[in-house]
Backbone as JSON, one array per atom type, in Angstrom:
{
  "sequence": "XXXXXXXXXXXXXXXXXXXXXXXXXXXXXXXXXXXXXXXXXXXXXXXXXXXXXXXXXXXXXXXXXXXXXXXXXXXXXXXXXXXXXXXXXXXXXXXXXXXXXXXXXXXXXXXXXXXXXXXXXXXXXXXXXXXXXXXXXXXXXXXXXXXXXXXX",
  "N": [[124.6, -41.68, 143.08], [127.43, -41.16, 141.23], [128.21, -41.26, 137.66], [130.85, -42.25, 135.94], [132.17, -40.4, 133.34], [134.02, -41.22, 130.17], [136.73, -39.13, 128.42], [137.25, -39.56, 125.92], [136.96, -39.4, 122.49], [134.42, -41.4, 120.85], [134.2, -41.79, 118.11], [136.4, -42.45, 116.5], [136.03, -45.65, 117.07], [134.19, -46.54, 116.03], [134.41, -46.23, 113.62], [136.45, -47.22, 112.91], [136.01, -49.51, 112.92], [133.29, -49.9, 111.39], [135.44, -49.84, 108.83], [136.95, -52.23, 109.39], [134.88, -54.13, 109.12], [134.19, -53.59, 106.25], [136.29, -54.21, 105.15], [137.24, -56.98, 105.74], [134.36, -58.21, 104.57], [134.91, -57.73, 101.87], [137.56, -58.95, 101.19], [136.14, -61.1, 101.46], [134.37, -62.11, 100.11], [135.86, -61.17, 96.98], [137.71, -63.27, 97.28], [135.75, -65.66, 96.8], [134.54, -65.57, 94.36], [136.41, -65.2, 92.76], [138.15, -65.42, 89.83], [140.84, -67.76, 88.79], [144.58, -67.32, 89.67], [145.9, -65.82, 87.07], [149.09, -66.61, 85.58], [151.47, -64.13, 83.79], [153.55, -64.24, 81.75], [155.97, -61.28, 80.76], [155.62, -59.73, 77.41], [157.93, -59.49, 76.22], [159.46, -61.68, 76.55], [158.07, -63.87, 75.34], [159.21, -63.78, 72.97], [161.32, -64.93, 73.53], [163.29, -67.3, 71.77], [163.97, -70.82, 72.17], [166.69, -72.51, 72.3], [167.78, -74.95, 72.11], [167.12, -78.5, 71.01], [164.67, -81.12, 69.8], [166.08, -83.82, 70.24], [167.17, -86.71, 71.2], [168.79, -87.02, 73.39], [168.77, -84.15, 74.01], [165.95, -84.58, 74.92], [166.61, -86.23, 76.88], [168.54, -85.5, 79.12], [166.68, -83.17, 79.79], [164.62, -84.87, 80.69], [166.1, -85.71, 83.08], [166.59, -83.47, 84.67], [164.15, -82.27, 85.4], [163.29, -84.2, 86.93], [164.96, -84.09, 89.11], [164.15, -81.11, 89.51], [161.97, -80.45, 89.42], [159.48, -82.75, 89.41], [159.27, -82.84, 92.32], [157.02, -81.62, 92.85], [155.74, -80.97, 90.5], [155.28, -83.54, 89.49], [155.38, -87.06, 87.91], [153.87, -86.88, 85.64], [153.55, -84.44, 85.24], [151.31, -83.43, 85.68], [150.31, -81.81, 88.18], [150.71, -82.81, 90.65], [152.68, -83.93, 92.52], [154.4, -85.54, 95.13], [155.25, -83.87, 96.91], [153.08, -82.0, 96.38], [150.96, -81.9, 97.53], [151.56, -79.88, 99.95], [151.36, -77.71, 99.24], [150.28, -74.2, 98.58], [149.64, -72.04, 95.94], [148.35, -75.03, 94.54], [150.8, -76.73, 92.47], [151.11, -76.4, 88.69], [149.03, -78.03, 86.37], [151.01, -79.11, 83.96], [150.24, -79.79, 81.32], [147.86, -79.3, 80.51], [146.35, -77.13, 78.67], [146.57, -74.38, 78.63], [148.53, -73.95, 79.96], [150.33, -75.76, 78.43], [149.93, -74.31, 75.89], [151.54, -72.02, 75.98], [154.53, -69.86, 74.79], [157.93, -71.06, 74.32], [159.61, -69.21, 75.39], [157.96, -67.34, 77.0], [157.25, -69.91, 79.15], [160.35, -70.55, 79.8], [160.84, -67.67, 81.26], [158.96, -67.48, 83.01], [160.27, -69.94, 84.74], [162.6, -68.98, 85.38], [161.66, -66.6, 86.67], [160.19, -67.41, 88.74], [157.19, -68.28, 91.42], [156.09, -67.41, 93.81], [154.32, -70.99, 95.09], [156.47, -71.82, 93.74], [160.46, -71.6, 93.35], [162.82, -69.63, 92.03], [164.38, -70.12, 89.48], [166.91, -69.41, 88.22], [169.18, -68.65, 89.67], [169.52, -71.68, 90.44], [169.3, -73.43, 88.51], [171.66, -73.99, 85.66], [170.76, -71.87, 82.85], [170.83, -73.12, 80.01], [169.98, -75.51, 80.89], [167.45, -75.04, 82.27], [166.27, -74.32, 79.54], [166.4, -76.66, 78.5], [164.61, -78.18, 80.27], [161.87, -77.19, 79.16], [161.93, -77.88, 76.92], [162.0, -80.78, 77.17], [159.52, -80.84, 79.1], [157.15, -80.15, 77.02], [156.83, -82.91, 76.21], [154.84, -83.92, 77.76], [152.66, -82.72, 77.57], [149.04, -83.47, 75.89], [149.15, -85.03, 72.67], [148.02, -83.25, 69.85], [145.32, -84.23, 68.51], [144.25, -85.25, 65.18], [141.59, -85.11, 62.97], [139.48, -87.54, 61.63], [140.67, -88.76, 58.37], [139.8, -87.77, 55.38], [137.65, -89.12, 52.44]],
  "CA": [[125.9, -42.05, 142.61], [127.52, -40.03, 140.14], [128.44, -41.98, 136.65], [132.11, -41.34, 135.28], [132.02, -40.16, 131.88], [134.97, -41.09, 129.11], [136.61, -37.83, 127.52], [137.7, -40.08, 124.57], [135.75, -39.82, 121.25], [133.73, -43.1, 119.96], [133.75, -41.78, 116.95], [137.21, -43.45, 116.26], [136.46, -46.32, 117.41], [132.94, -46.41, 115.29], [134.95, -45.87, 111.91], [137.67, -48.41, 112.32], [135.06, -51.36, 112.99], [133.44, -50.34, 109.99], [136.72, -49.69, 107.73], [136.94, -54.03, 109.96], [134.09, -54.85, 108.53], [134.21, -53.09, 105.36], [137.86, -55.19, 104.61], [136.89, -58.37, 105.89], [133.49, -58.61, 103.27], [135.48, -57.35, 100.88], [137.98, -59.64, 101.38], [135.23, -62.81, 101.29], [133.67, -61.74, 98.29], [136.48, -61.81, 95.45], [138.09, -64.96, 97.29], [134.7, -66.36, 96.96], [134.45, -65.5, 93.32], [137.61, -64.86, 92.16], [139.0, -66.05, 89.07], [142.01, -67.8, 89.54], [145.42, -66.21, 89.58], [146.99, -65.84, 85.59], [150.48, -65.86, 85.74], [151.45, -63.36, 82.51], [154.91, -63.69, 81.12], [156.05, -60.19, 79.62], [155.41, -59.67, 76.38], [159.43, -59.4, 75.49], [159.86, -62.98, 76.77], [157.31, -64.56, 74.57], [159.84, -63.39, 71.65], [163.0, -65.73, 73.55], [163.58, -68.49, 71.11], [164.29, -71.66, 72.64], [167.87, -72.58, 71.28], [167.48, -76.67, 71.76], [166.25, -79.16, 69.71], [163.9, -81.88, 70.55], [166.82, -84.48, 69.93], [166.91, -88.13, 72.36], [170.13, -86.06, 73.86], [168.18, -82.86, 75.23], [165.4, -84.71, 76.14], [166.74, -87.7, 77.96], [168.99, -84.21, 79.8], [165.79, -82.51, 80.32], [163.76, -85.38, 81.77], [166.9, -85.8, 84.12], [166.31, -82.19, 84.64], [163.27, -81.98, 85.64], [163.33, -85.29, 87.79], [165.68, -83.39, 90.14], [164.45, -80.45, 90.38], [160.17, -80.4, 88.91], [158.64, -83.66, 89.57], [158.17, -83.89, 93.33], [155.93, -80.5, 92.73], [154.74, -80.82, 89.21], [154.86, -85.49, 89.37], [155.96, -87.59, 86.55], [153.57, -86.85, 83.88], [153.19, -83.07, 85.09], [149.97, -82.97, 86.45], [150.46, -80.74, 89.65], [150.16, -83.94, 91.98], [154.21, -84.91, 92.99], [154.55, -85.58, 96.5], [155.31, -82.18, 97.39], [152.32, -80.67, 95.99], [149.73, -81.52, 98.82], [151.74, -78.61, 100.75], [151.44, -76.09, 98.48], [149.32, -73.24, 98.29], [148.61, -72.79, 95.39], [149.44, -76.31, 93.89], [151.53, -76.81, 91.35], [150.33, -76.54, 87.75], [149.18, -79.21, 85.5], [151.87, -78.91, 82.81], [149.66, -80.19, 80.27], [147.47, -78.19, 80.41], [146.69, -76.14, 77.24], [146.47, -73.09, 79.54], [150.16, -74.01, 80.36], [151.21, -75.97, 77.12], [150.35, -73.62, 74.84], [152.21, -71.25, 76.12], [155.54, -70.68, 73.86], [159.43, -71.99, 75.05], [160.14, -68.15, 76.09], [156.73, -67.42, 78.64], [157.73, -71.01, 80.32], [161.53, -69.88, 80.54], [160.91, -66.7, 82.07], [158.79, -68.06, 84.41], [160.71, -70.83, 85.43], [163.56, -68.15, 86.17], [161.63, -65.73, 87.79], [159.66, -68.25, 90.3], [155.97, -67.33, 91.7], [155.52, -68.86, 95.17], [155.32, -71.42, 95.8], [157.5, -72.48, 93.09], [161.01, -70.55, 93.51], [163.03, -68.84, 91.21], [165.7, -71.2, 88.86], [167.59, -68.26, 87.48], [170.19, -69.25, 90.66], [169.5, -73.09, 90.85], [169.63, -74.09, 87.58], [172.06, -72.86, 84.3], [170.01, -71.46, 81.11], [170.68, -74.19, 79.07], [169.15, -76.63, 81.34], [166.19, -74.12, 82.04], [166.1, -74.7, 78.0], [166.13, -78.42, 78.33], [163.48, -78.82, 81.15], [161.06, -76.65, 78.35], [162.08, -78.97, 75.78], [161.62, -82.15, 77.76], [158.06, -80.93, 79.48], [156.71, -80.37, 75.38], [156.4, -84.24, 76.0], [154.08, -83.88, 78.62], [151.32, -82.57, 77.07], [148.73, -84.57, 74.94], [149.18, -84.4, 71.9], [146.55, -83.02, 69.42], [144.33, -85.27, 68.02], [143.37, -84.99, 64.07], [140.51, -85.42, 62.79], [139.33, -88.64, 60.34], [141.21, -87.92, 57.01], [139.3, -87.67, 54.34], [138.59, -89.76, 51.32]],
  "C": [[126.24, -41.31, 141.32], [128.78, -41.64, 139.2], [130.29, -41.0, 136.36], [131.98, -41.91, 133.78], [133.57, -39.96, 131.32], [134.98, -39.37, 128.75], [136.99, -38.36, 126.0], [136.45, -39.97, 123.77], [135.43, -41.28, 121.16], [133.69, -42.9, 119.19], [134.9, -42.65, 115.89], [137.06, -44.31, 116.08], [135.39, -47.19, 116.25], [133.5, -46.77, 113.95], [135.44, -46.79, 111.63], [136.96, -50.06, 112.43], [134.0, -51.23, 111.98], [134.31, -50.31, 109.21], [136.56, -51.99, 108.19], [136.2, -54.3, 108.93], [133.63, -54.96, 107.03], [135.43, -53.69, 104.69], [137.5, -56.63, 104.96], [135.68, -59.04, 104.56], [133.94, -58.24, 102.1], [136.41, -58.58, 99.98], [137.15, -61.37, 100.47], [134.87, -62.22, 100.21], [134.51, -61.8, 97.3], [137.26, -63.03, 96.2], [137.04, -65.64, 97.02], [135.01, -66.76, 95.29], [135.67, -65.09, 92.59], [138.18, -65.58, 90.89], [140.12, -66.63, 89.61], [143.09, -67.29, 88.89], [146.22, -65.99, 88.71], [148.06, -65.0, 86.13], [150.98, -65.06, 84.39], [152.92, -63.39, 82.32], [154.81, -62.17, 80.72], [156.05, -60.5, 78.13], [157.09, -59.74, 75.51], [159.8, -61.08, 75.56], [159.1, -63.92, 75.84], [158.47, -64.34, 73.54], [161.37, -64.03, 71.58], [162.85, -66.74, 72.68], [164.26, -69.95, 72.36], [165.69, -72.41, 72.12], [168.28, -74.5, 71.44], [166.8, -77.32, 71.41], [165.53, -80.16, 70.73], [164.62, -83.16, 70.18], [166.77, -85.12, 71.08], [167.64, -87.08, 73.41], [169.35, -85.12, 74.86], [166.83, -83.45, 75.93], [165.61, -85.82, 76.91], [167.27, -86.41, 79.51], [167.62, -83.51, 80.54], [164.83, -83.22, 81.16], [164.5, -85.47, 83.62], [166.81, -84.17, 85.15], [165.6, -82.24, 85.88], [163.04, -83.23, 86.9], [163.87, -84.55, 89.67], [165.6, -82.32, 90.67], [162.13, -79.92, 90.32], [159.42, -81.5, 89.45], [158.36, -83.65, 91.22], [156.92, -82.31, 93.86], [154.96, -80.93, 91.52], [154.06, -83.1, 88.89], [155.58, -85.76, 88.13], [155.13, -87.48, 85.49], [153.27, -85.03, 83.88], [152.3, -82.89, 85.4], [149.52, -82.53, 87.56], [150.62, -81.94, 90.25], [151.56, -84.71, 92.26], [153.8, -84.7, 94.39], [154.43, -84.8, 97.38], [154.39, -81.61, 97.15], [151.29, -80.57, 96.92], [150.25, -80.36, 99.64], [151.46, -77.83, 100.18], [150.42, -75.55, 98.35], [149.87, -71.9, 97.63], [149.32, -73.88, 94.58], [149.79, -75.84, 92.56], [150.25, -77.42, 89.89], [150.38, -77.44, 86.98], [149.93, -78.72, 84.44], [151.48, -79.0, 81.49], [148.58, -79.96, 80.18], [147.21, -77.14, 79.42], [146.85, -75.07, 77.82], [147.82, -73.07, 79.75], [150.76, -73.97, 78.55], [151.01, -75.2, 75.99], [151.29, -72.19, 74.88], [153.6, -71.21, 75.45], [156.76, -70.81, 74.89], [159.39, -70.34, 75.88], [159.44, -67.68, 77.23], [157.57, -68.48, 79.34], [159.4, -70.67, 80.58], [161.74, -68.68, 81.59], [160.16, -66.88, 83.3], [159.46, -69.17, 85.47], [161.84, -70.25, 85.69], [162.93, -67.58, 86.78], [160.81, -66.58, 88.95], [158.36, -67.4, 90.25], [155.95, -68.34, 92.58], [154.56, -69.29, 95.39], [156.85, -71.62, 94.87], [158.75, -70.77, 93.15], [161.72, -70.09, 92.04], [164.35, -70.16, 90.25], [166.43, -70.19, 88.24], [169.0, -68.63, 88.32], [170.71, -70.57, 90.53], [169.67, -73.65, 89.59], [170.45, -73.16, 85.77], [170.94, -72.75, 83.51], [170.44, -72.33, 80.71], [170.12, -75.27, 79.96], [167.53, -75.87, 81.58], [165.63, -74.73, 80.4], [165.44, -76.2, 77.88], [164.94, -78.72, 79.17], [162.11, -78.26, 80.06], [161.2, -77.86, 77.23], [161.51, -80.28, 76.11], [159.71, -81.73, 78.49], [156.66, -80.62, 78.41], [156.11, -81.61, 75.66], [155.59, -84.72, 76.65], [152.97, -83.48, 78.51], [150.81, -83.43, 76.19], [149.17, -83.96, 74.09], [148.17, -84.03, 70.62], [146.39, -84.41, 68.64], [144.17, -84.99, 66.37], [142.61, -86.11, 63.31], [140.53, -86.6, 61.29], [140.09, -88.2, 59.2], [140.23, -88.59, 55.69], [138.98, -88.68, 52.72], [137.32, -91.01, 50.83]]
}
């Protein structure tokens, strides 16, 4: 019996199942170990001033704010865990958070216009001066520091 012989190369076929296998462990290995994913304001935005005060006024406005359009992602004290956040990948961030809260008014504005999905973009959905106010009002959401025995 006579064998029929392919004219196609294997050498193709050889390459692209390692390049497979060569992307797939690649792959597993920094998800494994990966830091997780710093979001970086620009450096120009750190330098926006925040132009509202921390008066009853902006933040009674800003909790209202944030009620309507933050809490069923971020919750009521800010700690990633509103209703909405079991869907998300990746959840929503604890607000309080020094990793968050120290961040200044202009980082958290520019991010909360430009969005990072999941969370979307508020540059559309909400005016700049309420943007302003939800920064103002989520200030109150972090602890606040502690100092030490005083002296004496």
């Amino acid at each position: 019996m006579n064998q029929i012989r392919s004219n196609v190369p294997k050498w193709p076929f050889l390459i692209a199942g390692v390049l497979l296998v060569a992307i797939f462990a690649t792959t597993y290995a920094f998800s494994a170990d990966a830091p997780p994913d710093e979001w970086k304001a620009p450096a120009r935005a750190a330098k926006m001033q925040n132009p509202t005060t921390a008066d009853p006024d902006t933040l009674a406005a800003g909790k209202k704010i944030y009620a309507g359009n933050c809490l069923a992602c971020h919750g009521a004290a800010g700690k990633g865990d509103g209703p909405a956040a079991i869907a998300l990948n990746p959840r929503p961030k604890d607000l309080s958070d020094p990793k968050i809260s120290s961040q200044v008014d202009g980082e958290l504005f520019w991010k909360i216009t430009e969005g990072k999905k999941p969370m979307p973009s508020y540059e559309k959905l909400l005016p700049e001066t309420d943007r302003w106010k939800v920064i103002t009002y989520i200030r109150t959401l972090a602890p606040r520091p502690t100092t030490g025995p005083s002296g004496g």
